[in-house]
Short mmCIF file of C-alpha atoms in Angstrom, two decimals:
data_model
loop_
_atom_site.label_atom_id
_atom_site.label_comp_id
_atom_site.label_asym_id
_atom_site.label_seq_id
_atom_site.Cartn_x
_atom_site.Cartn_y
_atom_site.Cartn_z
CA MET F 24 49.34 102.58 209.22
CA ASN F 25 49.13 102.06 212.98
CA LYS F 26 51.11 105.27 213.47
CA LEU F 27 48.49 107.19 211.52
CA MET F 28 45.41 105.85 213.31
CA PRO F 29 45.58 108.23 216.33
CA TYR F 30 45.57 111.18 213.92
CA PHE F 31 42.73 109.78 211.83
CA ARG F 32 40.67 109.46 215.02
CA LEU F 33 41.62 113.03 215.92
CA MET F 34 40.33 114.26 212.55
CA LYS F 35 37.17 112.14 212.51
CA LYS F 36 34.82 114.77 213.98
CA SER F 37 36.12 117.52 211.71
CA ILE F 38 35.70 115.30 208.62
CA ILE F 39 32.08 114.51 209.54
CA LEU F 40 31.46 118.19 210.28
CA ILE F 41 32.78 119.41 206.93
CA ILE F 42 30.66 116.85 205.06
CA VAL F 43 27.51 117.84 207.00
CA ILE F 44 28.17 121.56 206.45
CA THR F 45 28.70 121.02 202.72
CA LEU F 46 25.50 119.00 202.30
CA SER F 47 23.50 121.53 204.33
CA ILE F 48 24.71 124.55 202.35
CA VAL F 49 24.34 122.94 198.93
CA ILE F 50 20.90 121.40 199.55
CA THR F 51 19.62 124.63 201.12
CA ASN F 52 20.92 126.96 198.38
CA ASP F 53 20.00 124.81 195.38
CA GLY F 54 16.70 123.73 196.92
CA LYS F 55 15.73 127.32 197.65
CA GLU F 56 16.48 128.31 194.05
CA ILE F 57 14.23 125.55 192.74
CA LEU F 58 11.40 126.23 195.22
CA THR F 59 11.43 129.98 194.50
CA GLY F 60 10.93 129.38 190.78
CA PHE F 61 14.57 129.83 189.62
CA LYS F 62 14.69 133.41 190.83
CA HIS F 63 18.42 133.85 190.15
CA SER F 64 18.68 131.58 187.11
CA VAL F 65 18.91 132.91 183.57
CA PHE F 66 17.12 131.64 180.46
CA GLU F 67 19.28 132.10 177.37
CA ASN F 68 19.61 130.35 174.03
CA VAL F 69 16.76 127.92 174.91
CA HIS F 70 18.60 126.81 178.07
CA LEU F 71 17.83 127.52 181.71
CA ILE F 72 21.24 128.24 183.25
CA PHE F 73 21.26 127.09 186.86
CA ASN F 74 24.13 128.25 189.07
CA SER F 75 24.70 125.57 191.70
CA GLY F 76 26.53 126.45 194.89
CA ILE F 77 28.28 123.09 195.09
CA TYR F 78 31.46 124.13 193.26
CA SER F 79 32.26 127.22 195.30
CA THR F 80 31.10 125.57 198.54
CA THR F 81 33.28 122.46 198.26
CA ALA F 82 36.31 124.48 197.10
CA LEU F 83 35.97 126.98 199.95
CA LEU F 84 35.49 124.31 202.61
CA MET F 85 38.45 122.28 201.34
CA PHE F 86 40.56 125.44 201.56
CA ILE F 87 39.39 126.09 205.12
CA TYR F 88 39.97 122.45 206.05
CA GLY F 89 43.57 122.70 204.86
CA ILE F 90 44.13 125.74 207.08
CA TYR F 91 42.45 123.95 209.97
CA LEU F 92 44.77 120.93 209.70
CA SER F 93 48.00 122.92 209.81
CA TYR F 94 47.13 126.00 211.87
CA LYS F 95 44.74 124.54 214.44
CA LYS F 96 45.01 120.74 214.61
CA PHE F 97 48.78 120.47 214.25
CA ASN F 98 49.45 121.85 217.71
CA VAL F 99 46.78 119.58 219.26
CA ALA F 100 48.32 116.53 217.58
CA MET F 101 51.83 117.47 218.72
CA ASN F 102 50.65 117.75 222.32
CA ILE F 103 49.17 114.26 222.11
CA LYS F 104 52.08 112.60 220.30
CA ALA F 105 54.84 114.58 218.63
CA ASP F 106 55.12 112.47 215.47
CA ARG F 107 55.20 115.21 212.84
CA LYS F 108 55.86 112.88 209.92
CA SER F 109 52.83 110.71 210.67
CA TYR F 110 50.56 113.70 211.25
CA ILE F 111 51.54 115.28 207.93
CA LYS F 112 50.91 111.96 206.15
CA ALA F 113 47.53 111.56 207.86
CA SER F 114 46.58 115.14 206.93
CA ILE F 115 47.40 114.63 203.25
CA ILE F 116 45.55 111.30 203.16
CA THR F 117 42.42 112.85 204.68
CA MET F 118 42.59 115.73 202.20
CA ILE F 119 42.79 113.21 199.36
CA GLY F 120 39.94 111.13 200.82
CA ILE F 121 37.58 114.07 201.28
CA GLY F 122 38.59 115.40 197.85
CA VAL F 123 37.63 112.11 196.20
CA VAL F 124 34.29 111.97 198.05
CA PHE F 125 33.46 115.59 197.21
CA SER F 126 34.51 115.16 193.56
CA ILE F 127 32.22 112.17 193.04
CA PHE F 128 29.42 113.91 194.91
CA THR F 129 29.86 117.11 192.87
CA VAL F 130 29.58 115.33 189.53
CA LEU F 131 26.62 113.19 190.60
CA TRP F 132 24.87 116.16 192.22
CA SER F 133 25.29 118.28 189.07
CA LEU F 134 23.92 115.50 186.89
CA ILE F 135 20.96 114.81 189.18
CA LEU F 136 20.33 118.54 189.58
CA LYS F 137 20.16 118.96 185.80
CA PHE F 138 17.41 116.34 185.54
CA VAL F 139 15.51 117.76 188.54
CA VAL F 140 15.63 121.31 187.18
CA GLU F 141 14.47 120.12 183.76
CA ALA F 142 11.61 118.15 185.32
CA VAL F 143 10.44 121.13 187.41
CA SER F 144 10.98 123.89 184.85
CA GLY F 145 10.12 121.97 181.69
CA LYS F 146 13.15 123.53 179.97
CA ASN F 147 16.57 122.28 178.92
CA ALA F 148 18.83 122.99 181.88
CA LEU F 149 22.55 123.64 182.22
CA VAL F 150 24.32 123.55 185.58
CA LEU F 151 26.90 126.31 185.79
CA GLY F 152 30.20 124.96 187.09
CA ASP F 153 33.30 122.96 186.23
CA SER F 154 31.54 119.75 185.26
CA ALA F 155 32.64 118.27 181.93
CA TYR F 156 29.01 117.46 181.20
CA PHE F 157 28.16 121.13 180.98
CA VAL F 158 31.39 122.82 179.85
CA ASN F 159 31.67 125.42 177.12
CA THR F 160 34.33 125.49 174.43
CA ILE F 161 36.44 128.58 173.82
CA THR F 162 34.69 129.12 170.46
CA ASP F 163 31.24 128.99 172.05
CA PHE F 164 32.36 131.39 174.75
CA ILE F 165 33.75 133.97 172.33
CA ASN F 166 30.74 133.70 169.99
CA SER F 167 28.24 134.08 172.83
CA PHE F 168 30.20 137.01 174.26
CA LEU F 169 30.33 138.83 170.95
CA GLU F 170 26.70 138.11 170.05
CA MET F 171 24.90 138.47 173.39
CA GLY F 172 27.43 139.87 175.84
CA THR F 173 26.96 137.01 178.26
CA THR F 174 28.46 133.59 178.86
CA VAL F 175 26.39 130.63 177.75
CA LEU F 176 27.25 127.06 178.62
CA TYR F 177 26.45 124.43 176.01
CA ALA F 178 25.52 120.98 177.20
CA SER F 179 27.57 118.03 176.04
CA SER F 180 25.70 115.02 174.67
CA ASP F 181 28.61 112.73 175.53
CA LEU F 182 27.74 111.09 178.84
CA SER F 183 30.30 108.31 178.54
CA ILE F 184 32.10 106.62 181.43
CA ARG F 185 35.35 108.17 180.24
CA ARG F 186 33.90 111.68 180.50
CA PHE F 187 32.50 110.83 183.90
CA ILE F 188 35.91 109.67 185.18
CA MET F 189 37.75 112.63 183.63
CA ASP F 190 35.26 114.99 185.19
CA ILE F 191 35.79 113.50 188.64
CA LEU F 192 39.57 113.64 188.18
CA GLY F 193 39.46 117.29 187.14
CA GLN F 194 37.26 118.22 190.07
CA PHE F 195 39.47 116.25 192.45
CA LEU F 196 42.58 118.15 191.30
CA THR F 197 40.72 121.42 191.84
CA LEU F 198 39.69 120.52 195.38
CA PHE F 199 43.06 119.02 196.28
CA ALA F 200 44.76 122.19 195.01
CA PHE F 201 42.52 124.33 197.24
CA SER F 202 43.13 122.17 200.31
CA SER F 203 46.89 122.18 199.61
CA ILE F 204 46.92 125.97 199.42
CA GLY F 205 44.98 126.06 202.69
CA LEU F 206 47.48 123.69 204.31
CA LEU F 207 50.34 125.94 203.18
CA LEU F 208 48.63 129.11 204.38
CA GLY F 209 47.92 127.53 207.77
CA SER F 210 51.55 126.36 208.00
CA ILE F 211 52.82 129.86 207.28
CA LEU F 212 50.48 131.40 209.83
CA TYR F 213 51.52 128.77 212.37
CA ARG F 214 55.21 129.53 211.97
CA LEU F 215 55.15 133.32 211.62
CA LYS F 216 54.82 135.88 214.36
CA LYS F 217 51.40 137.55 214.52
CA ARG F 218 52.84 140.96 213.62
CA THR F 219 54.61 139.51 210.57
CA SER F 220 51.44 137.71 209.47
CA ILE F 221 49.45 140.96 209.63
CA ILE F 222 52.05 142.77 207.52
CA ILE F 223 52.24 139.99 204.89
CA PHE F 224 48.57 139.09 204.60
CA LEU F 225 46.82 142.39 205.37
CA VAL F 226 49.08 145.44 205.01
CA ILE F 227 50.93 144.46 201.81
CA PRO F 228 47.77 143.24 199.95
CA ALA F 229 45.96 146.44 200.98
CA ILE F 230 48.79 148.55 199.54
CA VAL F 231 48.88 146.52 196.30
CA ILE F 232 45.09 146.76 195.86
CA THR F 233 45.15 150.50 196.54
CA LEU F 234 47.90 151.05 193.96
CA GLY F 235 46.03 148.83 191.47
CA VAL F 236 42.80 150.79 191.91
CA ALA F 237 44.67 154.08 191.58
CA PHE F 238 46.39 152.88 188.39
CA SER F 239 43.10 151.68 186.87
CA ILE F 240 41.41 155.01 187.67
CA PHE F 241 44.12 157.19 186.13
CA ASN F 242 44.98 154.80 183.28
CA THR F 243 41.57 153.41 182.36
CA ASP F 244 42.06 153.79 178.60
CA LEU F 245 45.47 152.10 178.68
CA LEU F 246 44.12 149.19 180.74
CA MET F 247 41.02 148.70 178.56
CA ASN F 248 43.08 148.81 175.36
CA TYR F 249 45.39 146.11 176.70
CA VAL F 250 42.45 143.89 177.68
CA ALA F 251 40.74 144.41 174.31
CA ILE F 252 43.90 143.61 172.33
CA ASN F 253 44.72 140.51 174.35
CA PHE F 254 41.13 139.38 175.02
CA VAL F 255 41.24 136.17 172.98
CA ASN F 256 44.69 135.22 174.33
CA ILE F 257 43.55 135.81 177.90
CA LEU F 258 40.42 133.69 177.38
CA TRP F 259 42.40 130.90 175.73
CA PHE F 260 44.89 130.85 178.61
CA ILE F 261 42.21 130.84 181.30
CA MET F 262 40.04 128.17 179.70
CA ASN F 263 42.69 125.89 178.18
CA ILE F 264 42.20 122.51 179.88
CA LYS F 265 45.84 121.42 179.62
CA ILE F 266 47.11 124.66 181.12
CA GLY F 267 44.53 124.36 183.89
CA LEU F 268 45.66 120.83 184.75
CA ILE F 269 49.32 121.87 184.78
CA ILE F 270 48.56 124.80 187.08
CA LYS F 271 46.57 122.56 189.47
CA VAL F 272 49.31 119.90 189.62
CA LEU F 273 52.07 122.49 190.15
CA THR F 274 49.98 124.19 192.83
CA ILE F 275 49.55 120.89 194.68
CA ILE F 276 53.24 119.95 194.46
CA ILE F 277 54.56 123.37 195.51
CA SER F 278 52.01 123.86 198.30
CA LEU F 279 52.51 120.40 199.82
CA THR F 280 56.30 120.62 199.57
CA CYS F 281 56.41 124.01 201.30
CA SER F 282 53.91 122.84 203.94
CA VAL F 283 56.04 119.78 204.77
CA LEU F 284 59.18 121.94 205.02
CA LEU F 285 57.42 124.31 207.41
CA LEU F 286 55.86 121.64 209.61
CA LYS F 287 58.38 118.80 209.67
CA ASN F 288 60.43 120.46 212.44
CA ALA F 289 57.78 122.83 213.79
CA PRO F 290 57.57 123.02 217.60
CA ILE F 291 54.39 123.25 219.65
CA LYS F 292 52.37 126.49 219.49
CA GLU F 293 54.14 128.25 222.35
CA TYR F 294 57.45 128.12 220.45
CA ALA F 295 56.18 127.98 216.88
CA HIS F 296 56.92 131.55 215.80
CA ASP F 297 60.60 131.14 215.05
CA LEU F 298 60.66 132.39 211.47
CA ILE F 299 60.50 136.00 210.27
#
């Protein structure tokens, strides 16, 4: 643990900063929505559907933090003390720690926000997000889509400790997956030459998107028929909890493994670009 302490101290300011930024964004966005009379919220099926910014905000910032640890902070840490193994361990531990804090905060914030919105609006409120307290089942989703053309979330009456813990665990896996992907992306950018990075992350995606748009324009009927035929299967795959958990766990394992392989022998920034 003593070997990790210098790196924990190095990350201290960035950890505090990411927490402050998250709180500021979430409180500002959700507070503004409440104060402006739920301007962007939707009232459907006797529920006021409130879209909180906490889910997208925490996920995005965890992703950015992962990139920051590998692309930016790694070189600083190596110039202080070139103990790659300890730095990688410290990075993963901080990602886990922030993920746990954000997961607990997300669930509590969603629950508190539901009660606040109900008190202010006088209506039954649903917080739109990943929280198990406000999830929709696949049957509800399909029925609401077919009947009204929109997605409606149905509140769960089960507010047990087990659901609370499972909700936190699910949110933690989501955030840890995002930070792991960020760590991997930062590691790749750190090791690749700038020209190679531009080709891989800008040129190739631009070509793929262009071809995809062209295909959809000239084959609209074919694409729509495929989506219509496989609609239920696609929804089931996307919303199946077990599949989602498997994808998150595999994402974490693969991303962290690749990140470690890229960073464990990585030199300082001046000599880092020794791959493609």
